[in-house]
XYZ file of C-alpha atoms in Angstrom:
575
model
C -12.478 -91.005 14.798
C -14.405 -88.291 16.842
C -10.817 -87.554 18.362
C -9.895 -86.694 14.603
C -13.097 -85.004 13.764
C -12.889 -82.833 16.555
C -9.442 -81.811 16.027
C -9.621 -81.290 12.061
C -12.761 -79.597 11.804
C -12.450 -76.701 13.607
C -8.924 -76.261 11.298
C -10.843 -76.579 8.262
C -12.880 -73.531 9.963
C -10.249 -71.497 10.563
C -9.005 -71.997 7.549
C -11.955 -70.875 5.889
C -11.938 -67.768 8.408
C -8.730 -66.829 7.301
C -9.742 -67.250 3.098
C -12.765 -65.254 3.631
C -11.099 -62.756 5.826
C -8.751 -62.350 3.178
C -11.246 -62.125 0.699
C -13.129 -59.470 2.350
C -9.579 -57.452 3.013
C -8.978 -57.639 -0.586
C -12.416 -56.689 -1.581
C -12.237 -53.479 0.472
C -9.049 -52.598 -0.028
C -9.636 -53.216 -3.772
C -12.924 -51.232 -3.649
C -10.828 -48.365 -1.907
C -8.124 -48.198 -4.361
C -11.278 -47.848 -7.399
C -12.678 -45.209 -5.200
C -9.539 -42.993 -4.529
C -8.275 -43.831 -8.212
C -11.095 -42.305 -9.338
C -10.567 -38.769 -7.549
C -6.809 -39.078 -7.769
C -6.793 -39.476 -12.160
C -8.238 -36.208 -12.796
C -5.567 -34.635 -10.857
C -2.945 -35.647 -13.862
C -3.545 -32.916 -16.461
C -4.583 -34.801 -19.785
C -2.221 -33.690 -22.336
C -4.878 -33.731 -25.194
C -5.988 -31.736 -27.885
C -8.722 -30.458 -26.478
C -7.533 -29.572 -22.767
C -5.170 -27.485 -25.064
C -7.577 -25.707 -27.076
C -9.782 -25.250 -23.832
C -6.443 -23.605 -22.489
C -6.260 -21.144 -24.919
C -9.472 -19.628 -23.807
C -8.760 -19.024 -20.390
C -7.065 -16.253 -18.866
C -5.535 -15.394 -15.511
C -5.942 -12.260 -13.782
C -5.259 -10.923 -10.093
C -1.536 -11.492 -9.428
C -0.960 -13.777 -12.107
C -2.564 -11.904 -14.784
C 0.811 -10.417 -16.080
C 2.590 -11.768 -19.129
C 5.706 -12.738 -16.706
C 6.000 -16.265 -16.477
C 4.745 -19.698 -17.812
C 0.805 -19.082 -19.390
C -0.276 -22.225 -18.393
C 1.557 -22.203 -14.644
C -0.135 -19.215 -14.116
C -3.668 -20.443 -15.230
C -2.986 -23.505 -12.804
C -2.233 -20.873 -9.822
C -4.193 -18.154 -10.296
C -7.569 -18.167 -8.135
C -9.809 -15.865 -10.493
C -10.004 -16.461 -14.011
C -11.608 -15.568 -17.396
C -13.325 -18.046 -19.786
C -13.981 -16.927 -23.562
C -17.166 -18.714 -24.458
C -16.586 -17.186 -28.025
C -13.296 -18.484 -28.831
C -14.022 -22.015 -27.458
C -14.079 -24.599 -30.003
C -17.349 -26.278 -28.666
C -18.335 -28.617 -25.393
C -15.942 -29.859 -23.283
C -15.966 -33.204 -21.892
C -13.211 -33.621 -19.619
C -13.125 -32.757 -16.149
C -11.669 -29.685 -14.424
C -10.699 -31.108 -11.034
C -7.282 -30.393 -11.725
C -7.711 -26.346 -11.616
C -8.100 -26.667 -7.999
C -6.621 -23.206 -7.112
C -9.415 -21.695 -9.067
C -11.949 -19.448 -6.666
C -13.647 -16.923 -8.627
C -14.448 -17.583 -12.468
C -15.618 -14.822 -15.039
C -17.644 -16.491 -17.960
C -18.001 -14.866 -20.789
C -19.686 -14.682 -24.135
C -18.026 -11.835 -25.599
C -15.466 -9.410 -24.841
C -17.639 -6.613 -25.608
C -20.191 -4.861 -23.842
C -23.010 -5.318 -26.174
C -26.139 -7.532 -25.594
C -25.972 -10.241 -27.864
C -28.568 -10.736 -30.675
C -31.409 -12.368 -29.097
C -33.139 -13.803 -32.540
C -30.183 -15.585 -33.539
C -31.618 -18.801 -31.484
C -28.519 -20.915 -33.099
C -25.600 -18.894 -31.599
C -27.304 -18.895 -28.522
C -27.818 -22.236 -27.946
C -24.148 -22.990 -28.676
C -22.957 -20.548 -26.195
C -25.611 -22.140 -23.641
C -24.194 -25.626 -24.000
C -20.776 -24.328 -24.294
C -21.923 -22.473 -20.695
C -23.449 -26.179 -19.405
C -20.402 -27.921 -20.138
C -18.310 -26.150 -18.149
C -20.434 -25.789 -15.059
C -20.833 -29.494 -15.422
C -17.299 -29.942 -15.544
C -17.096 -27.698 -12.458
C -19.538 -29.518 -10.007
C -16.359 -31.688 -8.219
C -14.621 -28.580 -7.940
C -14.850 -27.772 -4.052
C -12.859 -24.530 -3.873
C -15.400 -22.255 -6.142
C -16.979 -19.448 -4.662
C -18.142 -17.025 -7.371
C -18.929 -17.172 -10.865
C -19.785 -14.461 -13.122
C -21.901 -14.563 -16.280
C -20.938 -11.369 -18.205
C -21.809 -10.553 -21.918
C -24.215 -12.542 -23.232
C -27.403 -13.603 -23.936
C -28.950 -16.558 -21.782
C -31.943 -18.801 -22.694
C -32.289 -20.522 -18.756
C -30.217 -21.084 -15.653
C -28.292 -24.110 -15.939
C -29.125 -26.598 -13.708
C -25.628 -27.780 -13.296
C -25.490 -24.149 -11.079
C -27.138 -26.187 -8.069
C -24.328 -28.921 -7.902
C -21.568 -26.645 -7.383
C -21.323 -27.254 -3.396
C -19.160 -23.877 -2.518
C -21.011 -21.391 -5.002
C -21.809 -18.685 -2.583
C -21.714 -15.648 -5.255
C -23.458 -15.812 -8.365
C -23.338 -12.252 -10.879
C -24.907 -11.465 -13.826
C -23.263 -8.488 -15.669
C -24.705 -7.124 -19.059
C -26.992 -10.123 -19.453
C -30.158 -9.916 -21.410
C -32.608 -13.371 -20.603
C -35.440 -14.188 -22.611
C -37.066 -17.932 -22.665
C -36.363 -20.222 -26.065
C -39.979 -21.834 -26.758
C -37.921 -24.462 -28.518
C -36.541 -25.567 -24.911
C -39.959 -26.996 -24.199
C -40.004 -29.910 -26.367
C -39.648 -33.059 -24.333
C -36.583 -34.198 -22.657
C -34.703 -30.679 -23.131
C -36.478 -28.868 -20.078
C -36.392 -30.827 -17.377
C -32.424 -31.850 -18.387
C -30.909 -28.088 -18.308
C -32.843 -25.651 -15.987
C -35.383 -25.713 -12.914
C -37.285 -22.935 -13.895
C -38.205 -20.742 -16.635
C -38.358 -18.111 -14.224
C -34.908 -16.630 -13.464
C -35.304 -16.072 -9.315
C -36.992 -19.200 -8.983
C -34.116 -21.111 -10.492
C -31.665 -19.399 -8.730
C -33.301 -19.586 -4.980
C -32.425 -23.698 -5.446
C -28.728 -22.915 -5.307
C -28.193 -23.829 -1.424
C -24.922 -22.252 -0.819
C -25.855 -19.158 -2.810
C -25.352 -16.293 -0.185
C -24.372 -13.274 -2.764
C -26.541 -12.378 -6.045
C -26.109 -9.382 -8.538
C -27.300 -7.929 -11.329
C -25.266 -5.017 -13.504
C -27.025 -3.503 -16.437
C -29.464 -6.617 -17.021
C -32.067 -6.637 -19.188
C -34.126 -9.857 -17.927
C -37.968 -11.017 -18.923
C -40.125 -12.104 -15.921
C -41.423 -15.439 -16.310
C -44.773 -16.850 -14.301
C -42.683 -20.133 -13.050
C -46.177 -22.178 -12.919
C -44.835 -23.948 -15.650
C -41.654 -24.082 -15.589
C -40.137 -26.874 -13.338
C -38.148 -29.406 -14.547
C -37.847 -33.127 -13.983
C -41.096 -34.392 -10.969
C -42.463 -31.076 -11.142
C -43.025 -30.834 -14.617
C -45.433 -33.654 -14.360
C -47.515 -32.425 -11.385
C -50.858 -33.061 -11.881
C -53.394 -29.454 -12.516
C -54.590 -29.741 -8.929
C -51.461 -29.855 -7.114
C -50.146 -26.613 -9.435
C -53.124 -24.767 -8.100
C -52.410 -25.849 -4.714
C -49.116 -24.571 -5.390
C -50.132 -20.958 -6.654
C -52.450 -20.537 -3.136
C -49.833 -21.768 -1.329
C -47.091 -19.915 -2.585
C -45.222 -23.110 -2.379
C -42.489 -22.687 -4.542
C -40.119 -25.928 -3.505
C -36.487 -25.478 -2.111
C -36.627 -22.554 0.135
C -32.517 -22.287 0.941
C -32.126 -19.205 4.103
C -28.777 -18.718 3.028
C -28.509 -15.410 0.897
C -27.516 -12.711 2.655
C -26.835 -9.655 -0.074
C -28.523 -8.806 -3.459
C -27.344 -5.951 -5.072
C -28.394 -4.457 -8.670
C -26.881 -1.641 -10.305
C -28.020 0.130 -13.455
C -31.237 -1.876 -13.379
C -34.965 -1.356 -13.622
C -36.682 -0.558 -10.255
C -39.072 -2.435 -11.657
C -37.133 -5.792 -11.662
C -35.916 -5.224 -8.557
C -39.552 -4.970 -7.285
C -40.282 -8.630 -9.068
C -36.912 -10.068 -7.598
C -38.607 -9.043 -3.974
C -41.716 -10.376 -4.624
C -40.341 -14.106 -5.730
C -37.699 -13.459 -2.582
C -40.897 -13.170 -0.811
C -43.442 -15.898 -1.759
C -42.988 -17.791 1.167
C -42.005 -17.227 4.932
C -38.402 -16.430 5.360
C -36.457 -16.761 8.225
C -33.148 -14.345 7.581
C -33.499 -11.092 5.974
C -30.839 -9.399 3.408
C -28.584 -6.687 2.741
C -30.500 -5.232 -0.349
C -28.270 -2.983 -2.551
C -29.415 -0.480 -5.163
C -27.218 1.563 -7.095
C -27.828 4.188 -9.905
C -31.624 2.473 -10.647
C -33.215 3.075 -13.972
C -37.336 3.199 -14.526
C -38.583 2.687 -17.955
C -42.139 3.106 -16.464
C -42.635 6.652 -14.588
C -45.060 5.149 -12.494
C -43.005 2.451 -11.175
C -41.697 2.872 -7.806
C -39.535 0.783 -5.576
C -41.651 -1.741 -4.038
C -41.845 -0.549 0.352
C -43.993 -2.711 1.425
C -41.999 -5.722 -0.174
C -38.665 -3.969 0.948
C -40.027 -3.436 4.835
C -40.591 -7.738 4.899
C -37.712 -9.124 3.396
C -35.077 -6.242 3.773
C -32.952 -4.972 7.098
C -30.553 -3.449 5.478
C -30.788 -0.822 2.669
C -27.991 0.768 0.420
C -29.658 3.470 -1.896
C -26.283 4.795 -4.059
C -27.165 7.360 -7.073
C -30.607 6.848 -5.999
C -33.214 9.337 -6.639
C -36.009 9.876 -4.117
C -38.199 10.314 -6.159
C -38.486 6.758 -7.160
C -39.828 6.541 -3.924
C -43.488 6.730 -3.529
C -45.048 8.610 -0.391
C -47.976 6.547 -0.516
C -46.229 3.563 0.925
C -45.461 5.435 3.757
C -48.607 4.146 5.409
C -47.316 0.347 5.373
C -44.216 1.082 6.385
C -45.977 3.235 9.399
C -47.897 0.232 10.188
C -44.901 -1.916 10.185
C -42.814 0.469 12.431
C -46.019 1.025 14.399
C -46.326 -2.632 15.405
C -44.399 -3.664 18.079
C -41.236 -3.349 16.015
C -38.750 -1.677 17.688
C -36.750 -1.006 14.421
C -36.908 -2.062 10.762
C -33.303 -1.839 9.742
C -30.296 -2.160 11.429
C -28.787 0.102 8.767
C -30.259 2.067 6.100
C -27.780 4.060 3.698
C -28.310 6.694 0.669
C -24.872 7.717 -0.799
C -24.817 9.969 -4.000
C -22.194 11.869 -5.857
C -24.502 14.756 -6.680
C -27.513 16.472 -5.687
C -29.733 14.148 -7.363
C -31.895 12.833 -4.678
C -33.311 16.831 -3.896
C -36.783 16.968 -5.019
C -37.037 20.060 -7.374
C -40.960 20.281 -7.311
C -43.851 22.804 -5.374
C -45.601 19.890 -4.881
C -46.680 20.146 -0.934
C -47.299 16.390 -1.080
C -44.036 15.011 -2.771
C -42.060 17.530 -0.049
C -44.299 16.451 2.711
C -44.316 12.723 1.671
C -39.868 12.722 1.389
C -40.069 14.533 4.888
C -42.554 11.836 6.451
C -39.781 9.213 4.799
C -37.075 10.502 6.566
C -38.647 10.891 9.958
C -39.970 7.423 9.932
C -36.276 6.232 8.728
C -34.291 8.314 11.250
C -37.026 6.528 13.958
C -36.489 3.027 13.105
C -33.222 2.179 11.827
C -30.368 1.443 13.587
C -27.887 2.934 12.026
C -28.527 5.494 8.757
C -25.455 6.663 6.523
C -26.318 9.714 4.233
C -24.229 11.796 1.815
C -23.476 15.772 2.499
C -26.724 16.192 0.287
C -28.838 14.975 1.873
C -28.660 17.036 4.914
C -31.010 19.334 3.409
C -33.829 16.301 3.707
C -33.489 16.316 7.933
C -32.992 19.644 8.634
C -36.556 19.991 10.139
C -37.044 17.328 11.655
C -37.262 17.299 15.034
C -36.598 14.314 17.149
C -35.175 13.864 20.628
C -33.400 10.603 19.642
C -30.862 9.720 16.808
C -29.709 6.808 15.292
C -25.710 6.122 14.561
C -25.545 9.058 12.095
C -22.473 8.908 9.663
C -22.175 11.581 6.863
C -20.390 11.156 3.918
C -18.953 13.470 1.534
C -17.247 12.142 -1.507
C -15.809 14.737 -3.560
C -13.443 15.141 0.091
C -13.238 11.447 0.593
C -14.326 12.210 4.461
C -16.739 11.131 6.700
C -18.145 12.165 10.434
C -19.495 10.021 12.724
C -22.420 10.802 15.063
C -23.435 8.356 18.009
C -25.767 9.157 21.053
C -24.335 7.717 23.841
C -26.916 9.132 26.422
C -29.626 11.765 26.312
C -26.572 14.352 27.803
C -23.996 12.390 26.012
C -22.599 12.542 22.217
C -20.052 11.225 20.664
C -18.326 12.236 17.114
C -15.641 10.470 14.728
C -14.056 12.792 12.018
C -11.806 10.744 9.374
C -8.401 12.113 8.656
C -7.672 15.803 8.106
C -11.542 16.607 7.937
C -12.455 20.388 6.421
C -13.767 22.690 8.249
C -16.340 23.380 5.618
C -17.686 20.027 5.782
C -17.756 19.864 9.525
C -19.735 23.583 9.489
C -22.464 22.121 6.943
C -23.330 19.318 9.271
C -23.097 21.663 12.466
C -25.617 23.948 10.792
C -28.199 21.594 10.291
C -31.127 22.218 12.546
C -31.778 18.259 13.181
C -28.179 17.830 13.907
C -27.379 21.470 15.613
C -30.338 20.859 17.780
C -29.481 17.476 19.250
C -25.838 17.724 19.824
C -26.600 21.400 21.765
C -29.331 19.229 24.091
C -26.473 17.366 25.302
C -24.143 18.402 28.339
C -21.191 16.916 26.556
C -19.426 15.827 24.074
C -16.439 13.772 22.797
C -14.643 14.092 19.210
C -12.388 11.452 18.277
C -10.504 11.835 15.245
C -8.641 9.516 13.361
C -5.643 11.485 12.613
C -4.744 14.834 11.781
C -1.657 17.537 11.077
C -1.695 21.127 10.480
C -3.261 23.935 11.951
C -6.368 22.245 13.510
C -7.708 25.576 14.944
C -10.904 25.608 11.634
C -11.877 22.857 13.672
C -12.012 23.882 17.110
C -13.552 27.186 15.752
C -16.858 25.473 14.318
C -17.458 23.210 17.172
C -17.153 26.072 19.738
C -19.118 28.387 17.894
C -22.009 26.382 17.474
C -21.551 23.930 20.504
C -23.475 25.749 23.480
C -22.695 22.537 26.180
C -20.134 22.109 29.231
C -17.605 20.064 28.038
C -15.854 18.754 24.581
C -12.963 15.823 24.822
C -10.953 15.842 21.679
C -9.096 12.649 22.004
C -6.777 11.391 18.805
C -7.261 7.414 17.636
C -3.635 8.069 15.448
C -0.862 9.999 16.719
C -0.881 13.646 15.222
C 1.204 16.947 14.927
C -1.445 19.457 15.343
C -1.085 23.107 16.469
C -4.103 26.280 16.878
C -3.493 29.619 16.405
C -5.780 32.496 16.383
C -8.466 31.010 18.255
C -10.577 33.998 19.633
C -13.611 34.626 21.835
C -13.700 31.168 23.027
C -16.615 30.349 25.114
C -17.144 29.149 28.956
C -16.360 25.507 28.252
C -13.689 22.897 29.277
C -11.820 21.342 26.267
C -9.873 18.082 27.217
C -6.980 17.103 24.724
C -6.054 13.274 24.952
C -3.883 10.971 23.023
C -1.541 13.830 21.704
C 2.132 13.696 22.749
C 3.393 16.580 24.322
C 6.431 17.483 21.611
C 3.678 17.436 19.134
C 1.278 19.830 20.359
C 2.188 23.366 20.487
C -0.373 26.399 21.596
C 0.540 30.323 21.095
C -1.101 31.878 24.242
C -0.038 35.291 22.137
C -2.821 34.240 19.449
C -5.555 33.404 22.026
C -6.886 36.475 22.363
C -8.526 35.682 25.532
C -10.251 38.781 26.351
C -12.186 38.201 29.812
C -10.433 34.624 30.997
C -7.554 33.551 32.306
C -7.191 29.952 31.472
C -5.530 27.111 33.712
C -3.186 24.659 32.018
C -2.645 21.523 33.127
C -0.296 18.895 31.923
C -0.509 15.133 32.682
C 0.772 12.202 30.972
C -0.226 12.473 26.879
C -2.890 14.636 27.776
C -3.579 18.510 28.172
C -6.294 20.187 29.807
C -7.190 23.788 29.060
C -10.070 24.758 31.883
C -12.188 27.421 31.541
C -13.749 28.746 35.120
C -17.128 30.021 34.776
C -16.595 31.896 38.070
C -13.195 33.575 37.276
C -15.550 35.312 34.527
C -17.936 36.024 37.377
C -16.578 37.568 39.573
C -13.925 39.421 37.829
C -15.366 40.517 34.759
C -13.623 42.970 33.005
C -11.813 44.358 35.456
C -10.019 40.899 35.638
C -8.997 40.541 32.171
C -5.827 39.832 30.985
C -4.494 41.429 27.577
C -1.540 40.457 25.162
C 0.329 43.710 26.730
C 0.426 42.050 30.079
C 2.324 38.766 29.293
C -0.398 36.385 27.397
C 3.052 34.967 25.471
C 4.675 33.923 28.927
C 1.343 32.114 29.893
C 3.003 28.644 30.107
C 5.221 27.995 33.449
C 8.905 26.657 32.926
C 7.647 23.553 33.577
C 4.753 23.123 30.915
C 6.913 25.286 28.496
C 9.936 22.535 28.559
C 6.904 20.088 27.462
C 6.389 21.975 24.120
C 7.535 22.630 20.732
C-alpha cells in the first residue's frame, strides 16, 4: 500500500503541475492578447459617422496638401495637419491612434485672423471642449511634436496638454486668454486645467522644450488659486508657504527656446518672472521679435533676462525699450565672477529703427554703456548693418565672434579674433563692396582688425571682378599679411588695382584656369612684385626692401613690359 502511495502520489502532483501550469500559460497569454488587442483595435479606422464628419474638418498640408490624390490617404500620410474647430460638429469620442503619421497639428478656431468675441461665454466653451476632446483623443499618440493653437479665444490650458508624452513645441498664434469665473464651480476646475495662470500651466508639460507666442493678447493671472485637483484643497497655511517659497510644483528643465513676436514687452517681462520663480538649472534661447508696449514706461525686464536668459534674439527691436537704468544689475552680474552672460546675443532689424533720435546725453550714454557691456560678455553678438553706428566708439582691445548682417543684400561678414595679432573674416557669396567699406569704416571694427599683424578672409564663393574687394581691405588694412582663401570654387579676376600697399596677399583654394590677373592694369608704380605659383594657390609678394632700396629709381612702368610680367611658365597656368 505505501508501494502504491508512493508511486501514485507524486503523479497526482505532477498532474496538478501540469493543470496549473497550463492554467497560468493560458492566463498570461490570455491577459497578453487583452493587452495588445487593446492597442492593436484602434489601428482599424472606424468607418462611422462621426470619424467621417471629424474627417471633413481636417486638412493636410506640407507635401500632401495638394488636391492630387485620395483626401483621406493624404490626411492618413501627411505629418502636419489643420483642424477646423468651427466646422466640427461637436466632441469627439473616438480615439485618434490611427493618424499615426501625424507630427505637427494646427488647431484652429477660425480661419480668420480676428480675436474671437470674448463675452460670448457659450461659443467659447464649445470651442474649449471641442479643443479638450481632441487633445484627449491625442494623449496615445506617440509621434506628436508640435501643436498650434491659432485663432481663437481660450478660457484655460487644457490639462489633457500634459499627457501628450512627445509634445516638445507648443504655439499660440492670435490667441486672446481671459479666465471664465463660471469654471470655478466645483468639479469643472480641477477636471480641465492646472492653473488659471497661463505659464504656470504650461511649465507642467515635461517634454515641452519650444513655446511661442504671435500677436497674443493674454491676461496675467496670480496662480495662488488656481491649481486643480490636491492643490486646490491645500490648506491657507501651506498656500502661504507656497507664495514665500516660490514653490510653484512641477519644475520640468526641459525648455530650451521661447520666442514672442508682435507681443507686449510687458508680457514677456511676466512670462520671465513665472520662468523664474524658482531655481533653474538650464537657461533658454529667448526670442523677441517686432515687440509692442502699450505702457511707455514698460521696459524689457534685464535683470530677469540676465538670470534666466543666455541667449538673446532682439529682431525689429527698438532700443529704446531698453532701459539704461538696468545697466547697473547687469554690471553687477558681469562684474561677478562671470566670465560671460551669453553665449550669443543678436539684434537684427530691417530698418533703422533701433537709432535713438534724441539729445538726451543719458539715453545716448546709457545705449553706449549697453553695448560695451554686451560686446564684453557675450560670446558671440550678431548685429544688422545699422547698428554699426551704436559701436563705433567703443573702444575695446578684445571682440567677441562679430557677424554683421545686412538684409536688403541678403549678405553677411564674419569677424573672429583668433589671437591678439590674429583675425579672421567670412564674407557670404558675392559680398558688395559697399557693405564690406561700411563695416571697415567703423572705428570699433577699423581699430581692432588694424592692431592685428594679420589677417585671413575666407569667402564662401564668388565670380566677377573681385578687385572692389581687394581695394577696401587694402586701403584700410595697415597690417603685414592678408590670406584670401575660397571655401567654394570661384572664377574671379582684378583689374585696375592701383597703389597697392607693402603687404603680402596669399590666394588659396582658387584653381589656376580660373584666376586671371592683368599685370597691364596694376599700375604698380614703385614695386616689382614676385609671383609664385604652387599647387591651387598663388602668391603675389610684396618686398618691403625692393621699395627700400630702390625707390624710384627702381620702378617699373607699363612702357617697360608690366603686360609680359608673367614667365612662360606661370602664363601657360592662366586664362
Amino acid at each position: 500500500m505505501k508501494i502504491w502511495l508512493s508511486r501514485v502520489i507524486p503523479g497526482y502532483i505532477g498532474l496538478c503541475r501540469v493543470i496549473s501550469g497550463y492554467i497560468g500559460l493560458s492566463f498570461y497569454f490570455s491577459l497578453f492578447y487583452n493587452v495588445n488587442a487593446s492597442y492593436v483595435a484602434p489601428l482599424y479606422y472606424p468607418h462611422t459617422k462621426e470619424v467621417q464628419e471629424f474627417l471633413e474638418c481636417v486638412y493636410a498640408k506640407g507635401a500632401y496638401s495638394g488636391d492630387e490624390g485620395d483626401r483621406l490617404e493624404n490626411i492618413f500620410n501627411a505629418s502636419t495637419i489643420e483642424i477646423d474647430l468651427v466646422s466640427l460638429p461637436g466632441e469627439i469620442k473616438f480615439s485618434l491612434l490611427p493618424f499615426r503619421n501625424w507630427q505637427k497639428i494646427c488647431i484652429t478656431g477660425s480661419k480668420h485672423e480676428k480675436t474671437v468675441n470674448i463675452l460670448d461665454l457659450t461659443t467659447n466653451d464649445l470651442i474649449m471642449k471641442k479643443l479638450e476632446s481632441i487633445l484627449v483623443n491625442l494623449e496615445r499618440n506617440m509621434n506628436i511634436l508640435e501643436i498650434e493653437l491659432k485663432n481663437m479665444h481660450m478660457s484655460y490650458i487644457p490639462l489633457s496638454l500634459e499627457n501628450i508624452p512627445s509634445l516638445s513645441a507648443l504655439k499660440f498664434h492670435n490667441i486672446s486668454y481671459a479666465w471664465n469665473a463660471d469654471l470655478s464651480k466645483p468639479g469643472i476646475t480641477k477636471t480641465r486645467t492646472r492653473s488659471i495662470n497661463i505659464f504656470t500651466a504650461i511649465r507642467y508639460i515635461q517634454p515641452l522644450q519650444y513655446l511661442s507666442f504671435h500677436s497674443c493678447n493674454i491676461a496675467v493671472y496670480d496662480d495662488t488659486s488656481g491649481y486643480a485637483g490636491l492643490n486646490r484643497a491645500i490648506s491657507g497655511y501651506f498656500g502661504l508657504f507656497r507664495v514665500i517659497s516660490g514653490y510653484t510644483g512641477l519644475q520640468p528643465d526641459n525648455l530650451k527656446t521661447a520666442k514672442f513676436t508682435d507681443t507686449d514687452i510687458h508680457f514677456i517681462n511676466e512670462f520671465l518672472w513665472y520662468y523664474n520663480i524658482t531655481e533653474r538649472n538650464n537657461k533658454i534661447h529667448l526670442i523677441i521679435n517686432n515687440p509692442t508696449r502699450y505702457n511707455k514706461n514698460a521696459f524689457l525686464d534685464l535683470e530677469e533676462v540676465y538670470t534666466s536668459v543666455d541667449e538673446l534674439s532682439l529682431y525689429n527691436f527698438n532700443m529704446l525699450f531698453v532701459n539704461s537704468g538696468y545697466l547697473g544689475v547687469y554690471q553687477a552680474i558681469s562684474g561677478s565672477g562671470l566670465n560671460r552672460v551669453f553665449k550669443a546675443f543678436r539684434l537684427i532689424n530691417s530698418d533703422e529703427i533701433e537709432e535713438i533720435h534724441t539729445d538726451s546725453y543719458e539715453e545716448i550714454n546709457g545705449t553706449m554703456a549697453f553695448w560695451s557691456e554686451i560686446l564684453e560678455s557675450a560670446n558671440e553678438v550678431e548685429i544688422s548693418i545699422y547698428s554699426l553706428p551704436a559701436i563705433k566708439d567703443i573702444m575695446h582691445t578684445t571682440m567677441p565672434k562679430l557677424i554683421i548682417v545686412d538684409l536688403s543684400q541678403q549678405t553677411r561678414v564674419q569677424i573672429i579674433s583668433e589671437s591678439i595679432s590674429m583675425v579672421y573674416m567670412e564674407l557670404s557669396v558675392n559680398l558688395p563692396e559697399s557693405t564690406l567699406f561700411l563695416i571697415f569704416e567703423n572705428n570699433f571694427i577699423n581699430g581692432f582688425i588694424n592692431r592685428c599683424t594679420s589677417i585671413s578672409i575666407y569667402i564662401q564663393e564668388y565670380y566677377g571682378n573681385i578687385s572692389g574687394i581687394f581695394k577696401v581691405i587694402m586701403g584700410i588694412y595697415t597690417g603685414e599679411l592678408i590670406t584670401v582663401q575660397f571655401m567654394e570654387e570661384s572664377f574671379v579676376y582684378m583689374e585696375y588695382i592701383r597703389d597697392i600697399p607693402d603687404i603680402q596677399i596669399i590666394l588659396r583654394n582658387l584653381q589656376s584656369d580660373y584666376f586671371q590677373v592683368k599685370s597691364g592694369y596694376l599700375g604698380l608704380n614703385r614695386v616689382m612684385p614676385s609671383l609664385t605659383v604652387s599647387e591651387n594657390s598663388i602668391k603675389i609678394g610684396f618686398s618691403k626692401e625692393l621699395d627700400k632700396e630702390e625707390g624710384d629709381e627702381g620702378a617699373v612702368g607699363e612702357e617697360e613690359g608690366d603686360d609680359e610680367f608673367f614667365t612662360d611658365e606661370a602664363e601657360s597656368n592662366y586664362v
